[in-house]
PDB file of C-alpha atoms in Angstrom:
ATOM      1  CA  MET A   6      72.966-125.539 -36.554  1.00  0.00           C
ATOM      2  CA  ALA A   7      69.392-124.930 -35.663  1.00  0.00           C
ATOM      3  CA  GLY A   8      68.315-121.297 -35.658  1.00  0.00           C
ATOM      4  CA  ILE A   9      67.576-119.499 -32.374  1.00  0.00           C
ATOM      5  CA  ALA A  10      64.115-117.963 -32.276  1.00  0.00           C
ATOM      6  CA  ALA A  11      63.976-114.340 -31.189  1.00  0.00           C
ATOM      7  CA  ALA A  12      62.044-113.682 -28.016  1.00  0.00           C
ATOM      8  CA  PRO A  13      58.772-111.866 -28.635  1.00  0.00           C
ATOM      9  CA  ARG A  14      58.832-108.191 -27.804  1.00  0.00           C
ATOM     10  CA  THR A  15      56.403-106.709 -25.341  1.00  0.00           C
ATOM     11  CA  TRP A  16      55.531-103.034 -25.768  1.00  0.00           C
ATOM     12  CA  HIS A  17      54.643-100.984 -22.740  1.00  0.00           C
ATOM     13  CA  PRO A  18      52.861 -97.694 -23.056  1.00  0.00           C
ATOM     14  CA  ARG A  19      54.906 -94.670 -21.902  1.00  0.00           C
ATOM     15  CA  VAL A  20      53.875 -93.213 -18.595  1.00  0.00           C
ATOM     16  CA  ASP A  21      55.050 -89.673 -17.840  1.00  0.00           C
ATOM     17  CA  CYS A  22      55.640 -88.962 -14.189  1.00  0.00           C
ATOM     18  CA  LEU A  23      54.546 -85.578 -12.879  1.00  0.00           C
ATOM     19  CA  ILE A  24      56.398 -84.591  -9.782  1.00  0.00           C
ATOM     20  CA  VAL A  25      54.732 -81.800  -7.830  1.00  0.00           C
ATOM     21  CA  VAL A  26      56.892 -80.029  -5.300  1.00  0.00           C
ATOM     22  CA  ALA A  27      54.975 -78.141  -2.649  1.00  0.00           C
ATOM     23  CA  VAL A  28      56.274 -74.639  -2.007  1.00  0.00           C
ATOM     24  CA  THR A  29      56.448 -73.536   1.601  1.00  0.00           C
ATOM     25  CA  LEU A  30      57.194 -70.183   3.164  1.00  0.00           C
ATOM     26  CA  SER A  31      57.256 -69.242   6.818  1.00  0.00           C
ATOM     27  CA  PHE A  32      58.981 -66.291   8.412  1.00  0.00           C
ATOM     28  CA  ARG A  33      58.792 -64.199  11.581  1.00  0.00           C
ATOM     29  CA  LEU A  34      58.367 -60.439  11.391  1.00  0.00           C
ATOM     30  CA  THR A  35      58.814 -57.873  14.150  1.00  0.00           C
ATOM     31  CA  SER A  36      57.517 -54.294  14.088  1.00  0.00           C
ATOM     32  CA  TYR A  37      59.001 -51.847  16.567  1.00  0.00           C
ATOM     33  CA  ASN A  38      58.760 -48.099  17.168  1.00  0.00           C
ATOM     34  CA  VAL A  39      62.146 -47.491  18.796  1.00  0.00           C
ATOM     35  CA  LEU A  40      61.466 -43.911  20.033  1.00  0.00           C
ATOM     36  CA  ALA A  41      63.726 -41.414  18.297  1.00  0.00           C
ATOM     37  CA  ALA A  42      66.125 -39.549  20.563  1.00  0.00           C
ATOM     38  CA  ALA A  43      64.637 -36.253  19.358  1.00  0.00           C
ATOM     39  CA  TYR A  44      61.282 -37.230  20.857  1.00  0.00           C
ATOM     40  CA  ALA A  45      62.622 -38.627  24.142  1.00  0.00           C
ATOM     41  CA  SER A  46      62.878 -35.896  26.759  1.00  0.00           C
ATOM     42  CA  ARG A  47      62.350 -35.587  30.493  1.00  0.00           C
ATOM     43  CA  LYS A  48      59.495 -33.180  29.755  1.00  0.00           C
ATOM     44  CA  LEU A  49      57.612 -35.855  27.783  1.00  0.00           C
ATOM     45  CA  TYR A  50      58.645 -38.696  30.124  1.00  0.00           C
ATOM     46  CA  PRO A  51      58.836 -37.064  33.570  1.00  0.00           C
ATOM     47  CA  SER A  52      58.338 -40.321  35.501  1.00  0.00           C
ATOM     48  CA  VAL A  53      61.167 -42.143  33.706  1.00  0.00           C
ATOM     49  CA  ASP A  54      64.725 -42.106  35.022  1.00  0.00           C
ATOM     50  CA  GLY A  55      66.748 -39.795  32.788  1.00  0.00           C
ATOM     51  CA  GLU A  56      69.432 -42.462  32.374  1.00  0.00           C
ATOM     52  CA  LEU A  57      66.858 -44.767  30.756  1.00  0.00           C
ATOM     53  CA  ILE A  58      65.993 -42.116  28.154  1.00  0.00           C
ATOM     54  CA  ARG A  59      69.532 -41.475  26.902  1.00  0.00           C
ATOM     55  CA  TRP A  60      70.035 -42.770  23.350  1.00  0.00           C
ATOM     56  CA  SER A  61      73.561 -43.952  24.127  1.00  0.00           C
ATOM     57  CA  ARG A  62      72.005 -46.391  26.590  1.00  0.00           C
ATOM     58  CA  ARG A  63      68.900 -47.238  24.593  1.00  0.00           C
ATOM     59  CA  ALA A  64      70.584 -47.893  21.214  1.00  0.00           C
ATOM     60  CA  PRO A  65      72.462 -51.078  22.228  1.00  0.00           C
ATOM     61  CA  ALA A  66      69.418 -52.185  24.247  1.00  0.00           C
ATOM     62  CA  ILE A  67      67.209 -51.829  21.161  1.00  0.00           C
ATOM     63  CA  VAL A  68      69.643 -53.903  19.117  1.00  0.00           C
ATOM     64  CA  GLY A  69      69.734 -56.471  21.893  1.00  0.00           C
ATOM     65  CA  ARG A  70      65.927 -56.567  22.054  1.00  0.00           C
ATOM     66  CA  ILE A  71      65.702 -57.366  18.343  1.00  0.00           C
ATOM     67  CA  VAL A  72      68.553 -59.868  18.483  1.00  0.00           C
ATOM     68  CA  ALA A  73      66.796 -61.681  21.335  1.00  0.00           C
ATOM     69  CA  LEU A  74      63.540 -61.847  19.366  1.00  0.00           C
ATOM     70  CA  ALA A  75      65.507 -63.155  16.333  1.00  0.00           C
ATOM     71  CA  PRO A  76      62.951 -62.334  13.609  1.00  0.00           C
ATOM     72  CA  ASP A  77      63.628 -62.935   9.936  1.00  0.00           C
ATOM     73  CA  VAL A  78      62.358 -59.414   9.150  1.00  0.00           C
ATOM     74  CA  ALA A  79      62.329 -56.364  11.436  1.00  0.00           C
ATOM     75  CA  CYS A  80      60.474 -53.145  10.604  1.00  0.00           C
ATOM     76  CA  LEU A  81      61.560 -50.196  12.723  1.00  0.00           C
ATOM     77  CA  GLN A  82      59.973 -46.769  13.069  1.00  0.00           C
ATOM     78  CA  GLU A  83      61.348 -43.511  14.522  1.00  0.00           C
ATOM     79  CA  VAL A  84      64.905 -44.372  13.502  1.00  0.00           C
ATOM     80  CA  GLU A  85      66.897 -41.140  13.364  1.00  0.00           C
ATOM     81  CA  SER A  86      68.924 -40.519  10.229  1.00  0.00           C
ATOM     82  CA  ALA A  87      71.983 -39.787  12.367  1.00  0.00           C
ATOM     83  CA  ALA A  88      71.531 -43.032  14.296  1.00  0.00           C
ATOM     84  CA  TRP A  89      70.999 -45.309  11.288  1.00  0.00           C
ATOM     85  CA  PRO A  90      74.679 -45.927  10.352  1.00  0.00           C
ATOM     86  CA  GLY A  91      75.445 -47.189  13.850  1.00  0.00           C
ATOM     87  CA  LEU A  92      72.310 -49.330  14.003  1.00  0.00           C
ATOM     88  CA  GLU A  93      72.911 -50.680  10.510  1.00  0.00           C
ATOM     89  CA  GLY A  94      76.419 -51.782  11.475  1.00  0.00           C
ATOM     90  CA  ALA A  95      75.246 -53.427  14.689  1.00  0.00           C
ATOM     91  CA  PHE A  96      72.481 -55.325  12.928  1.00  0.00           C
ATOM     92  CA  ALA A  97      74.818 -56.336  10.081  1.00  0.00           C
ATOM     93  CA  ALA A  98      77.160 -57.875  12.640  1.00  0.00           C
ATOM     94  CA  ALA A  99      74.163 -59.895  13.905  1.00  0.00           C
ATOM     95  CA  GLY A 100      73.254 -61.146  10.419  1.00  0.00           C
ATOM     96  CA  TRP A 101      70.717 -58.680   9.035  1.00  0.00           C
ATOM     97  CA  ARG A 102      70.839 -56.487   5.971  1.00  0.00           C
ATOM     98  CA  GLY A 103      68.895 -53.260   6.069  1.00  0.00           C
ATOM     99  CA  VAL A 104      67.572 -50.241   4.195  1.00  0.00           C
ATOM    100  CA  PHE A 105      66.430 -46.879   5.530  1.00  0.00           C
ATOM    101  CA  ALA A 106      63.981 -44.191   4.403  1.00  0.00           C
ATOM    102  CA  ALA A 107      64.179 -40.738   5.948  1.00  0.00           C
ATOM    103  CA  LYS A 108      61.112 -38.596   6.475  1.00  0.00           C
ATOM    104  CA  GLY A 109      60.911 -35.221   4.805  1.00  0.00           C
ATOM    105  CA  ALA A 110      59.812 -31.779   5.978  1.00  0.00           C
ATOM    106  CA  GLY A 111      62.822 -31.486   8.275  1.00  0.00           C
ATOM    107  CA  ARG A 112      61.831 -34.416  10.479  1.00  0.00           C
ATOM    108  CA  PRO A 113      64.783 -36.179  12.118  1.00  0.00           C
ATOM    109  CA  ASP A 114      63.625 -39.768  11.788  1.00  0.00           C
ATOM    110  CA  GLY A 115      62.365 -42.374   9.349  1.00  0.00           C
ATOM    111  CA  CYS A 116      61.760 -46.092   8.853  1.00  0.00           C
ATOM    112  CA  ALA A 117      64.257 -48.939   8.599  1.00  0.00           C
ATOM    113  CA  LEU A 118      63.656 -52.475   7.379  1.00  0.00           C
ATOM    114  CA  LEU A 119      65.985 -55.391   8.177  1.00  0.00           C
ATOM    115  CA  TRP A 120      65.969 -58.942   6.825  1.00  0.00           C
ATOM    116  CA  ARG A 121      67.896 -62.197   6.818  1.00  0.00           C
ATOM    117  CA  GLU A 122      68.871 -63.326   3.336  1.00  0.00           C
ATOM    118  CA  ASP A 123      68.547 -67.026   4.106  1.00  0.00           C
ATOM    119  CA  VAL A 124      64.744 -66.600   4.082  1.00  0.00           C
ATOM    120  CA  LEU A 125      64.042 -63.728   1.679  1.00  0.00           C
ATOM    121  CA  ARG A 126      66.060 -62.245  -1.166  1.00  0.00           C
ATOM    122  CA  PHE A 127      65.948 -58.483  -1.713  1.00  0.00           C
ATOM    123  CA  ALA A 128      64.456 -57.458  -5.053  1.00  0.00           C
ATOM    124  CA  ALA A 129      63.667 -53.737  -4.893  1.00  0.00           C
ATOM    125  CA  ARG A 130      62.638 -50.898  -2.638  1.00  0.00           C
ATOM    126  CA  GLU A 131      60.464 -47.845  -3.002  1.00  0.00           C
ATOM    127  CA  ILE A 132      59.960 -44.876  -0.709  1.00  0.00           C
ATOM    128  CA  LEU A 133      56.433 -43.497  -0.724  1.00  0.00           C
ATOM    129  CA  HIS A 134      56.315 -39.864   0.361  1.00  0.00           C
ATOM    130  CA  TYR A 135      52.728 -39.348   1.391  1.00  0.00           C
ATOM    131  CA  ASP A 136      50.878 -36.701  -0.591  1.00  0.00           C
ATOM    132  CA  ASP A 137      48.899 -35.789   2.512  1.00  0.00           C
ATOM    133  CA  GLY A 138      48.747 -32.011   2.391  1.00  0.00           C
ATOM    134  CA  GLU A 139      45.158 -30.778   2.457  1.00  0.00           C
ATOM    135  CA  ALA A 140      43.704 -27.470   1.300  1.00  0.00           C
ATOM    136  CA  GLY A 141      47.085 -26.224   0.108  1.00  0.00           C
ATOM    137  CA  ALA A 142      49.001 -27.330   3.198  1.00  0.00           C
ATOM    138  CA  GLU A 143      52.462 -28.831   2.797  1.00  0.00           C
ATOM    139  CA  ALA A 144      52.905 -32.582   3.064  1.00  0.00           C
ATOM    140  CA  SER A 145      53.723 -33.940   6.513  1.00  0.00           C
ATOM    141  CA  GLY A 146      56.994 -35.560   5.444  1.00  0.00           C
ATOM    142  CA  HIS A 147      55.862 -39.000   6.613  1.00  0.00           C
ATOM    143  CA  VAL A 148      56.909 -41.957   4.467  1.00  0.00           C
ATOM    144  CA  ALA A 149      56.375 -45.636   3.847  1.00  0.00           C
ATOM    145  CA  LEU A 150      59.339 -47.879   3.057  1.00  0.00           C
ATOM    146  CA  ILE A 151      58.128 -50.590   0.652  1.00  0.00           C
ATOM    147  CA  VAL A 152      60.513 -53.484   0.024  1.00  0.00           C
ATOM    148  CA  SER A 153      59.918 -56.274  -2.495  1.00  0.00           C
ATOM    149  CA  PHE A 154      61.444 -59.694  -1.858  1.00  0.00           C
ATOM    150  CA  GLU A 155      61.830 -62.834  -3.913  1.00  0.00           C
ATOM    151  CA  SER A 156      60.625 -65.862  -1.978  1.00  0.00           C
ATOM    152  CA  PRO A 157      59.947 -69.533  -2.753  1.00  0.00           C
ATOM    153  CA  ALA A 158      56.262 -68.615  -3.114  1.00  0.00           C
ATOM    154  CA  GLY A 159      56.821 -65.650  -5.419  1.00  0.00           C
ATOM    155  CA  LEU A 160      57.171 -61.905  -5.025  1.00  0.00           C
ATOM    156  CA  LEU A 161      56.409 -60.605  -1.539  1.00  0.00           C
ATOM    157  CA  ARG A 162      56.027 -56.960  -0.499  1.00  0.00           C
ATOM    158  CA  ILE A 163      56.531 -55.585   2.986  1.00  0.00           C
ATOM    159  CA  ALA A 164      55.693 -51.970   3.812  1.00  0.00           C
ATOM    160  CA  ASP A 165      57.002 -50.289   6.964  1.00  0.00           C
ATOM    161  CA  THR A 166      55.407 -47.003   8.020  1.00  0.00           C
ATOM    162  CA  HIS A 167      54.597 -44.611  10.838  1.00  0.00           C
ATOM    163  CA  LEU A 168      51.219 -43.012  10.164  1.00  0.00           C
ATOM    164  CA  ARG A 169      50.530 -39.605  11.596  1.00  0.00           C
ATOM    165  CA  TRP A 170      48.258 -39.162  14.583  1.00  0.00           C
ATOM    166  CA  GLN A 171      45.070 -37.160  14.423  1.00  0.00           C
ATOM    167  CA  ALA A 172      42.100 -37.199  16.775  1.00  0.00           C
ATOM    168  CA  ALA A 173      39.788 -40.161  16.182  1.00  0.00           C
ATOM    169  CA  THR A 174      36.830 -37.767  16.059  1.00  0.00           C
ATOM    170  CA  THR A 175      38.128 -36.392  12.732  1.00  0.00           C
ATOM    171  CA  ARG A 176      36.055 -37.678   9.822  1.00  0.00           C
ATOM    172  CA  PRO A 177      37.982 -40.227   7.727  1.00  0.00           C
ATOM    173  CA  GLU A 178      38.247 -38.145   4.563  1.00  0.00           C
ATOM    174  CA  SER A 179      40.029 -35.425   6.546  1.00  0.00           C
ATOM    175  CA  HIS A 180      41.991 -37.687   8.903  1.00  0.00           C
ATOM    176  CA  ILE A 181      45.636 -37.549   7.850  1.00  0.00           C
ATOM    177  CA  GLY A 182      46.500 -41.057   9.018  1.00  0.00           C
ATOM    178  CA  PHE A 183      43.472 -42.507   7.197  1.00  0.00           C
ATOM    179  CA  ARG A 184      44.474 -40.727   3.990  1.00  0.00           C
ATOM    180  CA  GLN A 185      48.053 -41.964   4.338  1.00  0.00           C
ATOM    181  CA  ALA A 186      46.852 -45.537   4.867  1.00  0.00           C
ATOM    182  CA  ARG A 187      44.605 -45.359   1.811  1.00  0.00           C
ATOM    183  CA  GLU A 188      47.451 -44.001  -0.322  1.00  0.00           C
ATOM    184  CA  LEU A 189      49.753 -46.777   0.876  1.00  0.00           C
ATOM    185  CA  VAL A 190      47.250 -49.560   0.193  1.00  0.00           C
ATOM    186  CA  ASP A 191      46.497 -48.115  -3.257  1.00  0.00           C
ATOM    187  CA  ARG A 192      50.189 -47.866  -4.079  1.00  0.00           C
ATOM    188  CA  CYS A 193      50.933 -51.449  -3.005  1.00  0.00           C
ATOM    189  CA  ALA A 194      48.030 -52.710  -5.137  1.00  0.00           C
ATOM    190  CA  ALA A 195      49.248 -50.779  -8.186  1.00  0.00           C
ATOM    191  CA  MET A 196      52.911 -51.820  -8.051  1.00  0.00           C
ATOM    192  CA  ALA A 197      54.216 -54.082 -10.801  1.00  0.00           C
ATOM    193  CA  PRO A 198      54.929 -56.889 -10.969  1.00  0.00           C
ATOM    194  CA  ALA A 199      52.130 -57.965  -8.685  1.00  0.00           C
ATOM    195  CA  ALA A 200      52.997 -59.639  -5.379  1.00  0.00           C
ATOM    196  CA  PHE A 201      51.374 -62.831  -4.138  1.00  0.00           C
ATOM    197  CA  ALA A 202      51.062 -61.202  -0.697  1.00  0.00           C
ATOM    198  CA  THR A 203      51.570 -57.830   0.958  1.00  0.00           C
ATOM    199  CA  VAL A 204      52.401 -57.081   4.584  1.00  0.00           C
ATOM    200  CA  VAL A 205      51.974 -53.617   6.093  1.00  0.00           C
ATOM    201  CA  CYS A 206      53.291 -52.959   9.565  1.00  0.00           C
ATOM    202  CA  GLY A 207      54.244 -50.141  11.853  1.00  0.00           C
ATOM    203  CA  ASP A 208      52.934 -47.573  14.276  1.00  0.00           C
ATOM    204  CA  PHE A 209      49.513 -46.665  12.877  1.00  0.00           C
ATOM    205  CA  ASP A 210      48.754 -44.146  15.666  1.00  0.00           C
ATOM    206  CA  ALA A 211      45.184 -45.455  15.640  1.00  0.00           C
ATOM    207  CA  THR A 212      43.293 -48.123  17.561  1.00  0.00           C
ATOM    208  CA  PRO A 213      41.707 -51.320  16.192  1.00  0.00           C
ATOM    209  CA  GLU A 214      38.284 -49.640  16.467  1.00  0.00           C
ATOM    210  CA  SER A 215      39.291 -46.733  14.213  1.00  0.00           C
ATOM    211  CA  ALA A 216      38.197 -46.061  10.639  1.00  0.00           C
ATOM    212  CA  LEU A 217      41.873 -46.403   9.706  1.00  0.00           C
ATOM    213  CA  ALA A 218      42.045 -49.990  10.959  1.00  0.00           C
ATOM    214  CA  ALA A 219      38.705 -50.718   9.282  1.00  0.00           C
ATOM    215  CA  LEU A 220      40.161 -49.535   5.970  1.00  0.00           C
ATOM    216  CA  PHE A 221      42.778 -52.284   6.051  1.00  0.00           C
ATOM    217  CA  ARG A 222      40.124 -54.886   6.841  1.00  0.00           C
ATOM    218  CA  GLU A 223      37.946 -53.651   3.991  1.00  0.00           C
ATOM    219  CA  ARG A 224      40.903 -53.922   1.607  1.00  0.00           C
ATOM    220  CA  GLY A 225      41.524 -57.553   2.513  1.00  0.00           C
ATOM    221  CA  PHE A 226      44.199 -57.267   5.204  1.00  0.00           C
ATOM    222  CA  VAL A 227      44.130 -59.436   8.320  1.00  0.00           C
ATOM    223  CA  ASP A 228      45.303 -58.008  11.648  1.00  0.00           C
ATOM    224  CA  ALA A 229      47.788 -60.476  13.144  1.00  0.00           C
ATOM    225  CA  TYR A 230      46.808 -59.521  16.702  1.00  0.00           C
ATOM    226  CA  ALA A 231      43.040 -59.387  16.208  1.00  0.00           C
ATOM    227  CA  SER A 232      42.653 -62.670  18.078  1.00  0.00           C
ATOM    228  CA  ALA A 233      45.134 -61.739  20.827  1.00  0.00           C
ATOM    229  CA  PRO A 234      44.815 -57.980  21.398  1.00  0.00           C
ATOM    230  CA  GLN A 235      47.243 -56.468  23.880  1.00  0.00           C
ATOM    231  CA  PRO A 236      48.351 -52.869  24.526  1.00  0.00           C
ATOM    232  CA  THR A 237      51.594 -51.935  22.796  1.00  0.00           C
ATOM    233  CA  CYS A 238      52.187 -48.548  24.454  1.00  0.00           C
ATOM    234  CA  ASN A 239      50.663 -46.290  27.107  1.00  0.00           C
ATOM    235  CA  PRO A 240      50.735 -42.629  26.076  1.00  0.00           C
ATOM    236  CA  HIS A 241      49.377 -40.268  28.745  1.00  0.00           C
ATOM    237  CA  ARG A 242      49.008 -43.298  31.029  1.00  0.00           C
ATOM    238  CA  ARG A 243      46.430 -44.941  28.767  1.00  0.00           C
ATOM    239  CA  ALA A 244      47.403 -48.439  27.685  1.00  0.00           C
ATOM    240  CA  THR A 245      46.392 -48.926  24.047  1.00  0.00           C
ATOM    241  CA  ARG A 246      47.203 -50.881  20.889  1.00  0.00           C
ATOM    242  CA  ILE A 247      48.381 -48.745  17.997  1.00  0.00           C
ATOM    243  CA  ASP A 248      51.129 -50.964  16.520  1.00  0.00           C
ATOM    244  CA  PHE A 249      50.052 -53.383  13.789  1.00  0.00           C
ATOM    245  CA  ILE A 250      51.114 -56.192  11.489  1.00  0.00           C
ATOM    246  CA  VAL A 251      48.510 -56.729   8.770  1.00  0.00           C
ATOM    247  CA  SER A 252      48.744 -59.011   5.747  1.00  0.00           C
ATOM    248  CA  THR A 253      46.740 -60.060   2.715  1.00  0.00           C
ATOM    249  CA  SER A 254      45.215 -63.487   2.183  1.00  0.00           C
ATOM    250  CA  GLY A 255      48.355 -65.057   0.716  1.00  0.00           C
ATOM    251  CA  LEU A 256      49.791 -65.339   4.224  1.00  0.00           C
ATOM    252  CA  ARG A 257      48.390 -66.707   7.466  1.00  0.00           C
ATOM    253  CA  PRO A 258      49.538 -64.689  10.533  1.00  0.00           C
ATOM    254  CA  ALA A 259      50.082 -66.065  14.034  1.00  0.00           C
ATOM    255  CA  PRO A 260      50.835 -63.500  16.764  1.00  0.00           C
ATOM    256  CA  GLU A 261      53.452 -64.054  19.426  1.00  0.00           C
ATOM    257  CA  PRO A 262      52.867 -62.979  23.064  1.00  0.00           C
ATOM    258  CA  ILE A 263      54.156 -59.629  24.269  1.00  0.00           C
ATOM    259  CA  PRO A 264      54.704 -58.411  27.834  1.00  0.00           C
ATOM    260  CA  GLY A 265      51.621 -57.104  29.580  1.00  0.00           C
ATOM    261  CA  ILE A 266      51.467 -53.376  30.329  1.00  0.00           C
ATOM    262  CA  ASP A 267      48.902 -50.999  31.787  1.00  0.00           C
ATOM    263  CA  GLY A 268      48.600 -47.279  32.305  1.00  0.00           C
ATOM    264  CA  GLU A 269      51.018 -47.360  35.229  1.00  0.00           C
ATOM    265  CA  THR A 270      53.814 -49.182  33.401  1.00  0.00           C
ATOM    266  CA  ARG A 271      56.813 -46.932  32.935  1.00  0.00           C
ATOM    267  CA  LEU A 272      58.188 -46.891  29.406  1.00  0.00           C
ATOM    268  CA  PRO A 273      61.044 -46.729  28.530  1.00  0.00           C
ATOM    269  CA  SER A 274      62.318 -48.947  31.335  1.00  0.00           C
ATOM    270  CA  ALA A 275      65.313 -51.023  32.282  1.00  0.00           C
ATOM    271  CA  THR A 276      63.918 -53.938  30.241  1.00  0.00           C
ATOM    272  CA  GLU A 277      62.031 -52.053  27.506  1.00  0.00           C
ATOM    273  CA  PRO A 278      64.217 -49.415  25.789  1.00  0.00           C
ATOM    274  CA  SER A 279      61.322 -47.709  23.951  1.00  0.00           C
ATOM    275  CA  ASP A 280      57.900 -46.338  24.821  1.00  0.00           C
ATOM    276  CA  HIS A 281      56.436 -49.012  22.516  1.00  0.00           C
ATOM    277  CA  LEU A 282      56.688 -52.782  22.758  1.00  0.00           C
ATOM    278  CA  PRO A 283      57.972 -54.752  19.772  1.00  0.00           C
ATOM    279  CA  ILE A 284      55.299 -56.993  18.247  1.00  0.00           C
ATOM    280  CA  THR A 285      56.084 -60.197  16.365  1.00  0.00           C
ATOM    281  CA  ALA A 286      54.066 -62.544  14.166  1.00  0.00           C
ATOM    282  CA  ARG A 287      54.877 -65.678  12.216  1.00  0.00           C
ATOM    283  CA  LEU A 288      53.601 -65.410   8.653  1.00  0.00           C
ATOM    284  CA  THR A 289      53.062 -68.682   6.807  1.00  0.00           C
ATOM    285  CA  LEU A 290      52.001 -69.348   3.244  1.00  0.00           C
ATOM    286  CA  ALA A 291      48.224 -69.697   3.427  1.00  0.00           C
ATOM    287  CA  ALA A 292      47.956 -72.544   0.920  1.00  0.00           C
ATOM    288  CA  PRO A 293      50.521 -74.761  -0.818  1.00  0.00           C
ATOM    289  CA  ALA A 294      51.612 -73.302  -4.120  1.00  0.00           C
ATOM    290  CA  SER A 295      53.133 -75.012  -7.133  1.00  0.00           C
ATOM    291  CA  PRO A 296      56.241 -73.409  -8.621  1.00  0.00           C
ATOM    292  CA  SER A 297      55.582 -71.561 -11.841  1.00  0.00           C
TER     293      SER A 297
END
């Protein structure tokens, strides 16, 4: 029998395939000063119907306002310690987890931060008690609630705070809100492990023209509403913007419209259960990132 010749072999060089998966992250964040019951009185709000000031009426309306906005993260200020358990339960029933940080110095309220776990995963929290006493004075008791999250893009930090008001004519080094803001920014920068982006939001009790707002810009934060400025409250019948969402360069913010108000708008009202409007921005990863 004749032999069968073997077919010649052909060698092909090995080609490794590199598959790059783009990482995306996009979430909506709301910041809202809900007006603590302790600060809501007919004396401070004489033109508002007393029924609209009662916490028992405002609490479910505040929950409903947030539920209607449906953010992935909600940062609340002026949440009373006594009110937090009820609010926490109501928000849990609507799909949010939450943490709370009480102010010190005998103050009745604090900050709460809520999130949906299908977007961000809780990693850690820290409560920053501002060391803001000056010339031997006691600290104000104000706090920042800093929460770290694991996200598809890496570690993300969100800080929720209510900075203390002081007249804008006060020089920055003596201005208590400015000093609080500087301490918060310094603390976020020093935290380990480092975050790919940081968001700071809340009631800053200062306008966009203030030295306090300039500090955030100088430290690399972008004001989500800089391109669409609108008043967020109207203390003493002066419509002004003192509520902020600011973020570092890792995220690109896009503000969402809020109702228009002026000095004659009554707050709280039948449709707005606080003397502040909630503000909301969509925060999107600024550039595609490759998983580490």
